[in-house]
PDB file of C-alpha atoms in Angstrom:
ATOM      1  CA  UNK R   1      -8.283  89.213  40.087  1.00 41.00           C
ATOM      2  CA  UNK R   2     -10.011  86.244  41.657  1.00 44.00           C
ATOM      3  CA  UNK R   3      -7.802  84.057  39.848  1.00 45.00           C
ATOM      4  CA  UNK R   4      -4.938  85.354  41.716  1.00 44.00           C
ATOM      5  CA  UNK R   5      -6.678  85.078  45.273  1.00 44.00           C
ATOM      6  CA  UNK R   6      -7.299  81.423  44.413  1.00 42.00           C
ATOM      7  CA  UNK R   7      -3.484  80.940  43.830  1.00 46.00           C
ATOM      8  CA  UNK R   8      -2.767  82.100  47.371  1.00 48.00           C
ATOM      9  CA  UNK R   9      -1.809  79.135  49.698  1.00 57.00           C
ATOM     10  CA  UNK R  10      -4.309  78.483  52.233  1.00 84.00           C
ATOM     11  CA  UNK R  11      -3.305  79.180  55.852  1.00 93.00           C
ATOM     12  CA  UNK R  12      -0.562  77.019  57.426  1.00 95.00           C
ATOM     13  CA  UNK R  13      -2.247  77.423  60.917  1.00 96.00           C
ATOM     14  CA  UNK R  14      -4.816  74.666  60.791  1.00 95.00           C
ATOM     15  CA  UNK R  15      -1.776  72.192  60.255  1.00 96.00           C
ATOM     16  CA  UNK R  16      -0.189  73.275  63.563  1.00 97.00           C
ATOM     17  CA  UNK R  17      -3.557  73.464  65.212  1.00 96.00           C
ATOM     18  CA  UNK R  18      -3.888  69.649  64.441  1.00 96.00           C
ATOM     19  CA  UNK R  19      -0.458  69.141  65.513  1.00 98.00           C
ATOM     20  CA  UNK R  20      -1.092  71.045  68.903  1.00 98.00           C
ATOM     21  CA  UNK R  21      -4.473  69.156  69.429  1.00 97.00           C
ATOM     22  CA  UNK R  22      -2.876  65.809  69.001  1.00 98.00           C
ATOM     23  CA  UNK R  23       0.021  66.604  71.604  1.00 97.00           C
ATOM     24  CA  UNK R  24      -2.599  67.676  74.154  1.00 97.00           C
ATOM     25  CA  UNK R  25      -4.570  64.453  73.554  1.00 97.00           C
ATOM     26  CA  UNK R  26      -1.196  62.695  74.353  1.00 97.00           C
ATOM     27  CA  UNK R  27      -0.883  64.651  77.394  1.00 96.00           C
ATOM     28  CA  UNK R  28      -4.275  64.198  78.713  1.00 97.00           C
ATOM     29  CA  UNK R  29      -4.360  60.714  78.037  1.00 97.00           C
ATOM     30  CA  UNK R  30      -0.578  60.076  78.987  1.00 95.00           C
ATOM     31  CA  UNK R  31      -1.151  57.642  81.845  1.00 94.00           C
ATOM     32  CA  UNK R  32      -3.796  55.620  79.821  1.00 96.00           C
ATOM     33  CA  UNK R  33      -1.657  55.388  76.631  1.00 96.00           C
ATOM     34  CA  UNK R  34       1.597  54.811  78.141  1.00 94.00           C
ATOM     35  CA  UNK R  35       4.849  55.757  76.119  1.00 94.00           C
ATOM     36  CA  UNK R  36       4.116  53.399  73.286  1.00 94.00           C
ATOM     37  CA  UNK R  37       0.368  54.370  72.762  1.00 96.00           C
ATOM     38  CA  UNK R  38       1.251  58.096  72.753  1.00 96.00           C
ATOM     39  CA  UNK R  39       4.057  56.927  70.118  1.00 96.00           C
ATOM     40  CA  UNK R  40       1.412  55.589  67.893  1.00 97.00           C
ATOM     41  CA  UNK R  41      -0.921  58.778  68.406  1.00 97.00           C
ATOM     42  CA  UNK R  42       1.690  61.253  67.712  1.00 97.00           C
ATOM     43  CA  UNK R  43       3.737  59.528  64.953  1.00 97.00           C
ATOM     44  CA  UNK R  44       1.338  59.845  62.017  1.00 98.00           C
ATOM     45  CA  UNK R  45       0.613  63.339  62.789  1.00 97.00           C
ATOM     46  CA  UNK R  46       4.428  64.152  62.880  1.00 97.00           C
ATOM     47  CA  UNK R  47       4.713  62.328  59.501  1.00 96.00           C
ATOM     48  CA  UNK R  48       1.862  64.325  58.213  1.00 95.00           C
ATOM     49  CA  UNK R  49       3.105  67.728  59.432  1.00 97.00           C
ATOM     50  CA  UNK R  50       6.828  67.812  59.563  1.00 98.00           C
ATOM     51  CA  UNK R  51       8.944  67.406  56.412  1.00 97.00           C
ATOM     52  CA  UNK R  52      11.042  64.981  58.303  1.00 97.00           C
ATOM     53  CA  UNK R  53      13.419  64.185  55.152  1.00 97.00           C
ATOM     54  CA  UNK R  54      14.295  67.776  54.665  1.00 97.00           C
ATOM     55  CA  UNK R  55      15.022  68.304  58.490  1.00 97.00           C
ATOM     56  CA  UNK R  56      17.079  65.260  58.430  1.00 98.00           C
ATOM     57  CA  UNK R  57      19.155  66.248  55.483  1.00 97.00           C
ATOM     58  CA  UNK R  58      19.600  70.013  56.932  1.00 96.00           C
ATOM     59  CA  UNK R  59      20.321  68.223  60.586  1.00 96.00           C
ATOM     60  CA  UNK R  60      23.270  66.074  58.746  1.00 97.00           C
ATOM     61  CA  UNK R  61      24.714  69.607  57.561  1.00 95.00           C
ATOM     62  CA  UNK R  62      27.715  69.093  55.246  1.00 95.00           C
ATOM     63  CA  UNK R  63      27.957  65.401  55.791  1.00 96.00           C
ATOM     64  CA  UNK R  64      24.726  64.656  53.774  1.00 97.00           C
ATOM     65  CA  UNK R  65      26.558  65.178  50.589  1.00 97.00           C
ATOM     66  CA  UNK R  66      28.663  62.193  51.312  1.00 95.00           C
ATOM     67  CA  UNK R  67      26.109  60.025  52.596  1.00 97.00           C
ATOM     68  CA  UNK R  68      25.192  57.262  50.040  1.00 97.00           C
ATOM     69  CA  UNK R  69      21.694  56.585  49.147  1.00 97.00           C
ATOM     70  CA  UNK R  70      21.609  53.731  51.837  1.00 97.00           C
ATOM     71  CA  UNK R  71      23.214  55.737  54.385  1.00 97.00           C
ATOM     72  CA  UNK R  72      20.621  58.858  53.730  1.00 98.00           C
ATOM     73  CA  UNK R  73      17.638  56.505  53.972  1.00 97.00           C
ATOM     74  CA  UNK R  74      19.276  54.904  57.596  1.00 97.00           C
ATOM     75  CA  UNK R  75      19.784  58.655  58.582  1.00 98.00           C
ATOM     76  CA  UNK R  76      16.442  59.807  57.733  1.00 98.00           C
ATOM     77  CA  UNK R  77      14.897  56.663  59.467  1.00 97.00           C
ATOM     78  CA  UNK R  78      17.023  57.214  62.654  1.00 96.00           C
ATOM     79  CA  UNK R  79      16.171  60.967  62.816  1.00 97.00           C
ATOM     80  CA  UNK R  80      12.441  60.509  62.320  1.00 97.00           C
ATOM     81  CA  UNK R  81      12.570  57.712  65.103  1.00 96.00           C
ATOM     82  CA  UNK R  82      14.260  59.789  67.294  1.00 95.00           C
ATOM     83  CA  UNK R  83      11.809  62.852  66.763  1.00 96.00           C
ATOM     84  CA  UNK R  84       8.875  60.856  67.435  1.00 96.00           C
ATOM     85  CA  UNK R  85      10.320  59.335  70.560  1.00 95.00           C
ATOM     86  CA  UNK R  86      11.155  62.922  71.997  1.00 94.00           C
ATOM     87  CA  UNK R  87       7.912  63.836  71.319  1.00 96.00           C
ATOM     88  CA  UNK R  88       6.246  60.703  73.080  1.00 95.00           C
ATOM     89  CA  UNK R  89       8.645  60.933  75.994  1.00 93.00           C
ATOM     90  CA  UNK R  90       8.375  64.735  76.426  1.00 92.00           C
ATOM     91  CA  UNK R  91       4.347  65.145  76.346  1.00 93.00           C
ATOM     92  CA  UNK R  92       3.796  62.914  79.101  1.00 93.00           C
ATOM     93  CA  UNK R  93       1.533  64.511  81.554  1.00 92.00           C
ATOM     94  CA  UNK R  94      -1.131  67.281  81.718  1.00 94.00           C
ATOM     95  CA  UNK R  95      -1.566  69.966  84.031  1.00 93.00           C
ATOM     96  CA  UNK R  96      -3.773  72.348  82.161  1.00 96.00           C
ATOM     97  CA  UNK R  97      -1.548  73.341  79.473  1.00 96.00           C
ATOM     98  CA  UNK R  98      -2.747  74.772  76.141  1.00 97.00           C
ATOM     99  CA  UNK R  99      -1.862  76.023  72.967  1.00 97.00           C
ATOM    100  CA  UNK R 100      -2.472  79.446  71.488  1.00 97.00           C
ATOM    101  CA  UNK R 101      -1.819  80.339  67.768  1.00 95.00           C
ATOM    102  CA  UNK R 102      -1.119  84.334  67.084  1.00 95.00           C
ATOM    103  CA  UNK R 103      -1.068  83.997  63.472  1.00 95.00           C
ATOM    104  CA  UNK R 104       1.363  83.763  60.641  1.00 96.00           C
ATOM    105  CA  UNK R 105       3.640  86.197  58.805  1.00 96.00           C
ATOM    106  CA  UNK R 106       5.550  85.569  55.592  1.00 94.00           C
ATOM    107  CA  UNK R 107       9.329  84.237  55.971  1.00 92.00           C
ATOM    108  CA  UNK R 108      12.250  84.034  53.510  1.00 91.00           C
ATOM    109  CA  UNK R 109      12.241  81.417  50.807  1.00 91.00           C
ATOM    110  CA  UNK R 110       8.651  80.998  50.319  1.00 91.00           C
ATOM    111  CA  UNK R 111       8.105  79.988  53.752  1.00 96.00           C
ATOM    112  CA  UNK R 112       5.693  81.475  56.586  1.00 96.00           C
ATOM    113  CA  UNK R 113       5.986  81.522  60.387  1.00 97.00           C
ATOM    114  CA  UNK R 114       3.423  80.245  62.477  1.00 97.00           C
ATOM    115  CA  UNK R 115       3.751  81.884  66.007  1.00 97.00           C
ATOM    116  CA  UNK R 116       2.170  80.166  68.875  1.00 97.00           C
ATOM    117  CA  UNK R 117       2.576  79.854  72.851  1.00 97.00           C
ATOM    118  CA  UNK R 118       2.379  76.736  74.863  1.00 96.00           C
ATOM    119  CA  UNK R 119       0.707  77.955  77.797  1.00 96.00           C
ATOM    120  CA  UNK R 120       1.594  76.282  81.383  1.00 94.00           C
ATOM    121  CA  UNK R 121      -0.505  77.502  84.346  1.00 93.00           C
ATOM    122  CA  UNK R 122       2.010  75.427  86.402  1.00 88.00           C
ATOM    123  CA  UNK R 123       5.080  76.855  84.958  1.00 90.00           C
ATOM    124  CA  UNK R 124       6.466  78.814  82.094  1.00 93.00           C
ATOM    125  CA  UNK R 125       4.813  79.718  79.084  1.00 95.00           C
ATOM    126  CA  UNK R 126       6.923  78.837  75.941  1.00 94.00           C
ATOM    127  CA  UNK R 127       6.841  80.526  72.615  1.00 95.00           C
ATOM    128  CA  UNK R 128       6.847  78.130  69.881  1.00 96.00           C
ATOM    129  CA  UNK R 129       7.405  79.499  66.218  1.00 97.00           C
ATOM    130  CA  UNK R 130       7.024  76.941  63.316  1.00 97.00           C
ATOM    131  CA  UNK R 131       8.734  77.631  60.009  1.00 97.00           C
ATOM    132  CA  UNK R 132       6.292  76.020  57.504  1.00 97.00           C
ATOM    133  CA  UNK R 133       6.771  75.369  53.765  1.00 97.00           C
ATOM    134  CA  UNK R 134       4.032  74.360  51.214  1.00 94.00           C
ATOM    135  CA  UNK R 135       4.655  70.963  49.433  1.00 86.00           C
ATOM    136  CA  UNK R 136       2.290  70.600  46.683  1.00 83.00           C
ATOM    137  CA  UNK R 137      -1.130  70.983  48.677  1.00 83.00           C
ATOM    138  CA  UNK R 138       0.082  70.731  52.383  1.00 91.00           C
ATOM    139  CA  UNK R 139       1.927  72.878  54.722  1.00 96.00           C
ATOM    140  CA  UNK R 140       4.909  71.032  56.531  1.00 97.00           C
ATOM    141  CA  UNK R 141       7.181  72.248  59.520  1.00 98.00           C
ATOM    142  CA  UNK R 142      10.646  72.666  58.249  1.00 97.00           C
ATOM    143  CA  UNK R 143      11.991  74.201  61.742  1.00 97.00           C
ATOM    144  CA  UNK R 144      10.780  75.075  65.144  1.00 97.00           C
ATOM    145  CA  UNK R 145      12.054  78.058  66.968  1.00 97.00           C
ATOM    146  CA  UNK R 146      11.833  77.557  71.021  1.00 92.00           C
ATOM    147  CA  UNK R 147      11.320  80.730  72.776  1.00 89.00           C
ATOM    148  CA  UNK R 148      10.704  82.384  69.442  1.00 80.00           C
ATOM    149  CA  UNK R 149      14.243  82.507  68.479  1.00 89.00           C
ATOM    150  CA  UNK R 150      16.391  79.202  69.234  1.00 91.00           C
ATOM    151  CA  UNK R 151      16.356  77.193  65.983  1.00 96.00           C
ATOM    152  CA  UNK R 152      15.702  73.286  66.599  1.00 94.00           C
ATOM    153  CA  UNK R 153      17.400  72.343  63.400  1.00 95.00           C
ATOM    154  CA  UNK R 154      20.518  74.592  64.119  1.00 95.00           C
ATOM    155  CA  UNK R 155      20.922  72.959  67.647  1.00 95.00           C
ATOM    156  CA  UNK R 156      20.551  69.601  65.948  1.00 95.00           C
ATOM    157  CA  UNK R 157      22.927  70.435  63.355  1.00 96.00           C
ATOM    158  CA  UNK R 158      25.497  71.639  65.802  1.00 96.00           C
ATOM    159  CA  UNK R 159      24.824  68.474  67.819  1.00 95.00           C
ATOM    160  CA  UNK R 160      24.963  65.955  64.959  1.00 96.00           C
ATOM    161  CA  UNK R 161      27.815  67.584  63.008  1.00 93.00           C
ATOM    162  CA  UNK R 162      30.173  67.343  65.866  1.00 94.00           C
ATOM    163  CA  UNK R 163      28.819  63.791  66.390  1.00 96.00           C
ATOM    164  CA  UNK R 164      29.068  62.633  62.992  1.00 96.00           C
ATOM    165  CA  UNK R 165      32.862  64.215  62.758  1.00 95.00           C
ATOM    166  CA  UNK R 166      33.890  62.410  65.826  1.00 96.00           C
ATOM    167  CA  UNK R 167      31.923  58.945  65.656  1.00 96.00           C
ATOM    168  CA  UNK R 168      30.984  58.596  61.980  1.00 96.00           C
ATOM    169  CA  UNK R 169      27.531  57.657  60.700  1.00 96.00           C
ATOM    170  CA  UNK R 170      26.940  54.075  62.026  1.00 96.00           C
ATOM    171  CA  UNK R 171      27.981  55.115  65.726  1.00 97.00           C
ATOM    172  CA  UNK R 172      25.470  58.319  65.548  1.00 96.00           C
ATOM    173  CA  UNK R 173      22.630  56.202  63.744  1.00 96.00           C
ATOM    174  CA  UNK R 174      23.053  53.663  66.816  1.00 96.00           C
ATOM    175  CA  UNK R 175      22.953  56.380  69.401  1.00 94.00           C
ATOM    176  CA  UNK R 176      19.680  57.661  68.091  1.00 94.00           C
ATOM    177  CA  UNK R 177      18.191  54.600  67.943  1.00 93.00           C
ATOM    178  CA  UNK R 178      19.585  53.794  71.324  1.00 92.00           C
ATOM    179  CA  UNK R 179      17.838  57.020  72.634  1.00 90.00           C
ATOM    180  CA  UNK R 180      14.535  56.236  70.882  1.00 88.00           C
ATOM    181  CA  UNK R 181      14.775  52.701  72.746  1.00 88.00           C
ATOM    182  CA  UNK R 182      15.566  53.990  76.173  1.00 88.00           C
ATOM    183  CA  UNK R 183      12.638  56.535  75.932  1.00 85.00           C
ATOM    184  CA  UNK R 184      10.312  53.349  74.936  1.00 81.00           C
ATOM    185  CA  UNK R 185      11.481  51.155  77.991  1.00 76.00           C
ATOM    186  CA  UNK R 186       9.902  52.873  80.755  1.00 61.00           C
ATOM    187  CA  UNK R 187      10.642  56.526  80.479  1.00 51.00           C
ATOM    188  CA  UNK R 188       7.527  57.336  82.232  1.00 48.00           C
ATOM    189  CA  UNK R 189       9.089  56.053  85.493  1.00 43.00           C
ATOM    190  CA  UNK R 190       9.613  59.242  87.556  1.00 40.00           C
ATOM    191  CA  UNK R 191       8.710  61.308  84.330  1.00 42.00           C
ATOM    192  CA  UNK R 192      10.521  64.547  83.658  1.00 38.00           C
TER     193      UNK R 192
END
C-alpha cells in the first residue's frame, strides 16, 4: 500500500554525500583555511552526521556504566573534540581525491550500511563503509569501517578500554584533549 511506502525511511546516502563534500572542501581549501578553518568547517557537519554521544558511549565500553553524569558529559565532549580534531588534521591536502558512493544495504538492528570509496589518484583507494541509524528524521553514522571491515568503534573501544583501566578517566580525557590541542598548534607543518 502507498502508506507503507511512505513509512520507508529515505536514503541514508545524501547525509554521507554531504559529509564527503565537506571533507573535499576542507582538502581543496586546506592551505587557505589552515587547521582552525578546517575544524570550523568540519565540526557542524560531524555534529549533524555522526551520533557522537552513541559512539562515545560504545567507545568507553564497560566503563560507561560506572561514569557519573558529569563524567559522561566530559567523556562525550573529549571524544567529540578529538574526533573533530582528527578530521581537521587528517584532511589537510588535496591531490585529486574523490568519494564515490556505491549504494546502501540493510544491516542488523535497523541500521544500514552505506558503501563508499575514497579514490586517491596519487595513492591507494580506501573502502569506507558507514553504518547508519535513523534518529527521528535524520540518518546518523554510528560506526565507520575502514577498508570495508575494520570497525573504527571497535578499535577505539580497545584503545580506550585499556587506557581507562590503566590510567582512569581524568588522565584519558586529558590525553584526548591534549591530542586535539597538539593538532591545533601547527600540525600543518610537515603534514602527514
